[in-house]
DNA sequence: GTCTATAATTCGATAGAC
DNA sequence: GTCTATCGAATTATAGAC
């Protein structure tokens, strides 16, 4: 992990490992867990399929390595309270368009239990922690985070997975203007009657 | 289709066909398209796997028959305008809890192109048609329907597929009180700023 | 480190007896 | 209509030569 912990080897085929991970993310994102084969991933990375097994042990291990993900949520305390929803939705849109790892995770989570578990972990830990700074009681905090996740993941599902035409065609800034108030209310509002 | 169109046969093994469809919906909903096998579906229905092929031709044909779905949306013109969001979210929650077909379709749509196409059709045709009664221009109508779909499918994805704990634990009526205002604004509101 | 060969399963689909 | 038997293909994973 850390760059200069142990100079065991002068770095060997780290480039190969990186190429495998890149190809794996692409395939998992495009085809889902079951249809993405080790053979296809190896072909994309222009290496032998057995190398994938050697480096990552199994298909599950490869996915676990490829689906490592950090939402990189900003500190919500540093955001003007009135702009919380807009900041969040802009952050997620940028994070999604720029890194296909989250799409791979989203698609795989539908059929692979391990991927679903990781999805739960990411949103339970990272998103709930970010919401927790407002300091309401834990149950309400978890509920707010869950509601935010439902709209964020629904946006991703309709735009990147199912590709509903209106959700694909709508420009990001228009999506922001519609969805920001929703997140704002989930974060700071109260349920209606 | 119609019950008494042609008395060709005094009805043979229609019960078998129905048992197959029921088992298929369960398996597709629980495992997704790829992991749900014809053998497992046949075992659940307590019939021979070759019967599935005989009746439905292929796995794709079986899925197409099992994933037939009607949202049964109410006429939104008959709903008090202020209650549109609440009526819609209650309708979807009831539709989802009572029929696993939509869960099967949702899970399969992540990895199977045909299922995704069917999902697009259902929401583009049925939901857009229901929203169209308000008679704004077609582009805006499609956009409103897409936004509604994003929140509805996000709720289903987090509650029934990924099973985020706060979304599973929250009682339906509390979900309604949070989500109804969101749908209300997507249907009748204007984008912020 | 890299590759060939193959083991061990599993699946969708077909052929054909009864 | 129903079932047995099986084909052919594809997959993950392993063993071992070089």
XYZ file of C-alpha atoms (C1' of nucleotides) in Angstrom:
422
model
C 0.000 0.000 0.000
C 2.428 2.706 1.194
C 4.876 3.626 -1.500
C 8.245 3.125 0.183
C 7.555 0.741 3.026
C 9.720 -2.165 1.937
C 12.057 -2.016 -1.038
C 11.692 -5.769 -1.528
C 11.707 -5.614 -5.286
C 12.514 -2.656 -7.517
C 8.894 -2.984 -8.693
C 8.262 -5.615 -11.272
C 5.145 -5.914 -13.318
C 3.028 -3.401 -11.506
C 2.007 -2.123 -14.903
C 0.462 -5.497 -15.669
C -1.556 -5.469 -12.475
C -2.815 -1.989 -13.253
C -3.774 -2.992 -16.787
C -5.722 -5.945 -15.425
C -7.607 -3.765 -12.973
C -8.432 -1.224 -15.650
C -9.732 -3.891 -18.019
C -11.642 -5.552 -15.182
C -13.422 -2.316 -14.275
C -14.411 -1.784 -17.892
C -15.779 -5.286 -18.310
C -17.561 -5.406 -14.973
C -19.108 -2.015 -15.692
C -20.230 -2.986 -19.183
C -21.331 -6.590 -18.653
C -21.945 -7.137 -14.943
C -20.302 -9.732 -12.764
C -21.439 -12.959 -14.417
C -20.987 -11.990 -18.057
C -17.580 -10.425 -17.499
C -15.161 -13.335 -17.948
C -11.574 -13.604 -16.863
C -10.708 -14.578 -20.409
C -12.188 -11.395 -21.852
C -10.560 -9.231 -19.220
C -7.182 -10.831 -19.885
C -7.635 -10.333 -23.631
C -8.388 -6.640 -23.087
C -5.289 -6.292 -20.949
C -3.300 -8.269 -23.533
C -2.040 -10.831 -21.067
C -2.627 -14.504 -20.387
C -5.770 -15.442 -18.431
C -3.738 -17.446 -15.937
C -1.958 -14.259 -14.914
C -5.207 -12.898 -13.586
C -5.594 -15.946 -11.372
C -1.998 -15.685 -10.236
C -2.317 -12.043 -9.241
C -5.801 -12.020 -7.785
C -6.502 -15.620 -6.825
C -10.023 -15.863 -8.127
C -12.704 -13.966 -9.962
C -14.120 -12.809 -6.636
C -10.689 -11.554 -5.617
C -10.294 -9.694 -8.869
C -13.643 -8.007 -8.423
C -12.846 -7.091 -4.851
C -9.665 -5.379 -6.018
C -11.321 -3.697 -8.998
C -14.300 -2.418 -7.009
C -12.319 -0.630 -4.350
C -13.942 2.734 -4.126
C -13.883 5.951 -2.159
C -16.779 8.368 -2.600
C -14.418 11.220 -1.615
C -17.286 13.110 -0.072
C -16.446 16.682 0.923
C -16.742 17.823 4.515
C -20.365 18.857 4.674
C -19.586 21.168 7.569
C -17.589 23.375 5.222
C -20.548 23.765 2.862
C -23.064 26.624 3.162
C -26.129 24.882 4.623
C -28.411 26.131 1.860
C -26.208 24.585 -0.838
C -25.861 21.099 0.610
C -28.105 19.417 -1.954
C -26.472 21.108 -4.926
C -22.964 20.337 -3.708
C -23.827 16.692 -3.143
C -25.511 16.041 -6.469
C -22.738 17.834 -8.375
C -20.151 15.813 -6.517
C -21.826 12.517 -7.338
C -22.364 13.362 -10.994
C -18.707 14.277 -11.374
C -17.605 11.199 -9.483
C -19.705 8.962 -11.717
C -18.797 10.448 -15.051
C -15.117 10.373 -14.236
C -14.703 6.876 -12.820
C -16.446 3.772 -14.073
C -15.699 1.861 -10.889
C -18.988 2.959 -9.366
C -20.910 1.843 -12.440
C -19.182 -1.537 -12.245
C -20.135 -1.821 -8.601
C -23.704 -0.735 -9.253
C -24.239 -3.237 -12.037
C -22.606 -6.092 -10.175
C -24.545 -5.361 -6.986
C -27.727 -6.493 -8.686
C -26.665 -10.108 -8.948
C -23.539 -10.608 -6.841
C -23.997 -10.791 -3.076
C -20.445 -9.672 -2.396
C -20.890 -6.610 -4.555
C -24.154 -5.769 -2.809
C -22.422 -6.089 0.545
C -19.713 -3.710 -0.596
C -22.323 -1.287 -1.833
C -24.020 -1.379 1.548
C -20.690 -0.754 3.222
C -19.786 2.222 1.067
C -23.072 3.991 1.538
C -23.552 2.987 5.150
C -20.057 4.023 6.197
C -19.038 6.902 3.973
C -22.370 8.569 3.271
C -23.791 8.076 6.756
C -20.595 9.444 8.242
C -20.840 12.547 6.071
C -24.456 13.097 7.073
C -23.724 12.459 10.728
C -22.031 15.845 11.095
C -25.480 17.395 11.505
C -25.834 15.481 14.719
C -29.426 14.407 14.866
C -30.033 11.018 16.427
C -28.386 8.007 14.728
C -31.638 6.487 13.457
C -32.628 9.713 11.723
C -29.112 10.126 10.354
C -29.184 6.647 8.825
C -32.624 7.320 7.373
C -31.498 10.580 5.771
C -28.454 8.864 4.293
C -30.638 6.053 2.950
C -33.011 8.484 1.267
C -30.115 10.352 -0.320
C -28.717 7.033 -1.528
C -32.073 6.087 -3.023
C -32.165 9.196 -5.213
C -28.466 9.094 -6.073
C -28.518 5.414 -7.004
C -31.808 5.832 -8.849
C -30.238 8.566 -10.928
C -27.243 6.357 -11.672
C -29.406 3.344 -12.419
C -31.647 5.156 -14.888
C -28.835 7.165 -16.496
C -25.967 4.662 -16.705
C -27.511 1.190 -16.428
C -31.013 1.140 -17.913
C -30.286 4.300 -19.920
C -33.751 5.810 -19.916
C -33.586 8.310 -22.802
C -34.774 11.396 -20.879
C -32.279 10.711 -18.100
C -29.444 10.208 -20.586
C -30.287 13.285 -22.636
C -30.826 15.762 -19.815
C -27.702 17.910 -19.320
C -25.992 17.572 -15.926
C -26.778 21.103 -14.791
C -30.485 20.591 -15.421
C -30.363 17.381 -13.423
C -28.700 19.337 -10.639
C -31.467 21.927 -10.601
C -34.142 19.236 -10.244
C -32.415 16.874 -7.837
C -30.588 19.317 -5.546
C -33.821 20.350 -3.742
C -34.643 16.686 -3.192
C -31.331 15.955 -1.494
C -31.549 19.209 0.412
C -34.856 18.153 1.934
C -33.654 14.610 2.671
C -30.657 16.071 4.507
C -32.175 18.965 6.428
C -35.956 18.778 6.107
C -38.679 17.011 8.001
C -41.130 14.427 6.674
C -44.461 15.820 5.537
C -47.294 15.420 8.044
C -55.302 -14.987 -24.911
C -59.079 -14.540 -24.791
C -60.709 -17.218 -22.714
C -63.223 -18.667 -25.140
C -61.952 -17.748 -28.566
C -61.318 -21.219 -29.935
C -62.276 -24.394 -28.088
C -59.407 -26.213 -29.772
C -58.508 -28.217 -26.710
C -60.450 -28.527 -23.466
C -57.409 -26.902 -21.868
C -54.529 -29.214 -21.181
C -51.627 -28.500 -18.917
C -52.144 -24.828 -18.397
C -51.405 -25.417 -14.732
C -47.899 -26.546 -15.673
C -47.259 -23.404 -17.674
C -48.434 -21.252 -14.801
C -46.220 -23.127 -12.339
C -43.234 -22.575 -14.603
C -43.909 -18.847 -14.845
C -44.293 -18.524 -11.111
C -41.037 -20.358 -10.435
C -39.294 -18.349 -13.145
C -40.352 -15.050 -11.606
C -39.076 -16.161 -8.206
C -35.714 -17.278 -9.542
C -35.183 -14.279 -11.797
C -36.124 -11.975 -8.914
C -33.794 -13.701 -6.458
C -30.799 -14.474 -8.665
C -30.929 -12.259 -11.742
C -30.969 -13.410 -15.341
C -27.634 -15.209 -15.593
C -27.681 -17.079 -12.292
C -31.269 -18.210 -12.650
C -30.985 -21.519 -14.513
C -33.656 -23.367 -16.403
C -32.786 -26.454 -14.392
C -33.409 -24.703 -11.088
C -36.660 -23.172 -12.306
C -37.875 -26.570 -13.493
C -36.953 -28.143 -10.160
C -38.930 -25.465 -8.306
C -41.928 -26.113 -10.553
C -41.418 -29.866 -10.109
C -41.285 -30.604 -13.806
C -38.646 -31.702 -16.288
C -36.260 -29.024 -17.579
C -37.017 -29.973 -21.165
C -40.628 -28.928 -20.613
C -39.485 -25.370 -20.120
C -37.782 -25.425 -23.481
C -40.791 -26.999 -25.105
C -43.199 -24.419 -23.762
C -41.086 -21.287 -24.050
C -38.494 -22.125 -26.685
C -35.476 -20.650 -24.945
C -34.347 -18.952 -21.765
C -34.924 -15.578 -23.400
C -38.451 -16.613 -24.314
C -39.128 -17.746 -20.783
C -37.932 -14.463 -19.375
C -40.006 -12.499 -21.855
C -43.099 -14.377 -20.738
C -42.272 -14.125 -17.033
C -41.447 -10.410 -17.146
C -44.693 -9.271 -18.727
C -45.784 -6.390 -16.574
C -48.388 -3.680 -16.321
C -47.779 -0.831 -13.884
C -51.568 -0.383 -13.605
C -51.132 3.314 -13.049
C -54.313 5.134 -12.023
C -55.723 7.928 -14.143
C -53.837 10.908 -12.765
C -56.608 13.215 -13.919
C -58.910 11.680 -11.322
C -56.448 12.464 -8.521
C -56.577 15.711 -6.500
C -53.599 17.661 -7.878
C -52.114 18.230 -4.450
C -52.001 14.476 -3.726
C -50.356 13.312 -6.933
C -47.019 12.488 -5.328
C -48.571 10.590 -2.439
C -50.876 8.591 -4.688
C -48.019 7.656 -6.997
C -45.576 6.531 -4.334
C -48.267 4.535 -2.507
C -49.256 2.882 -5.745
C -45.703 1.849 -6.553
C -44.967 0.561 -3.067
C -48.100 -1.585 -3.143
C -47.339 -2.780 -6.660
C -43.854 -3.793 -5.630
C -44.620 -5.529 -2.405
C -47.427 -7.525 -3.988
C -45.777 -8.742 -7.193
C -42.201 -9.865 -7.550
C -42.281 -9.508 -11.325
C -41.002 -5.969 -11.093
C -38.143 -7.022 -8.842
C -37.227 -9.734 -11.346
C -37.269 -7.189 -14.127
C -35.254 -4.693 -12.118
C -32.549 -7.188 -11.229
C -32.327 -8.618 -14.719
C -32.205 -5.171 -16.321
C -28.761 -4.616 -14.834
C -27.100 -7.269 -16.949
C -29.506 -8.393 -19.659
C -29.998 -6.037 -22.611
C -33.437 -7.411 -23.386
C -34.596 -6.811 -19.836
C -33.224 -3.269 -19.925
C -35.093 -2.655 -23.164
C -38.305 -3.882 -21.587
C -37.694 -1.648 -18.595
C -37.253 1.339 -20.883
C -40.470 0.432 -22.657
C -42.522 0.119 -19.502
C -41.430 3.432 -18.061
C -41.313 5.284 -21.349
C -44.763 4.118 -22.450
C -46.833 3.637 -19.314
C -45.346 6.259 -16.994
C -44.860 8.904 -19.666
C -48.415 8.359 -20.843
C -49.717 8.844 -17.315
C -47.726 12.044 -16.898
C -48.745 13.332 -20.331
C -52.269 14.153 -19.115
C -50.888 17.400 -17.721
C -50.159 18.478 -21.255
C -46.925 20.392 -21.090
C -44.667 19.946 -24.090
C -43.472 16.399 -24.839
C -39.838 17.022 -23.935
C -40.794 18.300 -20.485
C -43.256 15.450 -20.026
C -40.572 12.881 -20.777
C -38.179 14.623 -18.422
C -40.715 14.638 -15.579
C -41.419 10.939 -16.137
C -37.690 10.201 -16.144
C -37.164 12.021 -12.855
C -40.058 10.164 -11.260
C -38.613 6.889 -12.541
C -35.216 7.758 -11.076
C -36.648 8.141 -7.563
C -39.031 5.186 -7.853
C -36.365 2.848 -9.199
C -33.825 4.163 -6.711
C -36.219 3.322 -3.898
C -36.747 -0.168 -5.317
C -33.031 -0.692 -5.900
C -31.999 0.292 -2.396
C -34.934 -1.451 -0.677
C -35.306 -4.696 -2.637
C -32.007 -5.278 -4.438
C -29.110 -3.853 -2.431
C -31.202 -3.872 0.752
C -29.676 -0.859 2.460
C -30.704 -1.341 6.105
C -32.345 2.068 6.640
C -34.377 1.667 3.457
C -35.478 -1.836 4.430
C -36.368 -0.893 8.004
C -38.296 2.299 7.319
C -42.061 1.624 7.373
C -43.888 2.260 4.090
C -45.913 5.198 5.392
C -42.782 6.994 6.520
C -41.247 6.423 3.087
C -44.395 7.907 1.592
C -44.114 11.037 3.718
C -40.542 11.630 2.570
C -40.828 10.686 -1.082
C -44.289 12.014 -1.953
C -43.098 15.666 -1.990
C -40.236 14.661 -4.291
C -42.561 13.111 -6.859
C -44.989 15.978 -6.455
C -42.298 18.464 -7.449
C -41.032 16.314 -10.331
C -44.578 16.130 -11.681
C -45.830 19.663 -11.186
C -42.932 21.862 -10.107
C -40.288 23.823 -11.932
C -36.510 23.381 -11.747
C -34.755 25.552 -9.181
C -33.005 28.755 -10.327
C 7.180 -14.735 -14.454
C 4.749 -16.556 -18.419
C 2.347 -19.809 -20.944
C 0.213 -24.558 -22.490
C -2.764 -28.010 -21.422
C -6.412 -29.627 -19.167
C -9.296 -30.820 -15.233
C -13.933 -30.358 -13.342
C -18.321 -28.189 -13.718
C -22.231 -26.274 -15.454
C -25.365 -24.652 -18.719
C -28.601 -24.175 -22.753
C -30.392 -26.781 -26.168
C -31.498 -31.077 -29.035
C -32.813 -35.831 -30.375
C -35.640 -39.347 -29.810
C -37.919 -43.218 -27.156
C -42.351 -44.069 -25.038
C -47.158 -34.712 -23.615
C -43.330 -36.327 -20.796
C -38.920 -37.954 -19.870
C -33.911 -39.941 -20.609
C -29.737 -39.179 -22.487
C -26.518 -36.393 -24.256
C -24.235 -32.924 -27.172
C -21.423 -28.897 -27.582
C -19.905 -24.932 -25.664
C -18.266 -22.042 -22.120
C -16.542 -21.195 -17.637
C -13.316 -21.037 -13.413
C -9.461 -22.992 -11.690
C -5.224 -25.991 -11.379
C -0.827 -28.452 -12.629
C 3.304 -28.109 -14.439
C 6.772 -27.228 -18.323
C 9.964 -23.604 -19.644
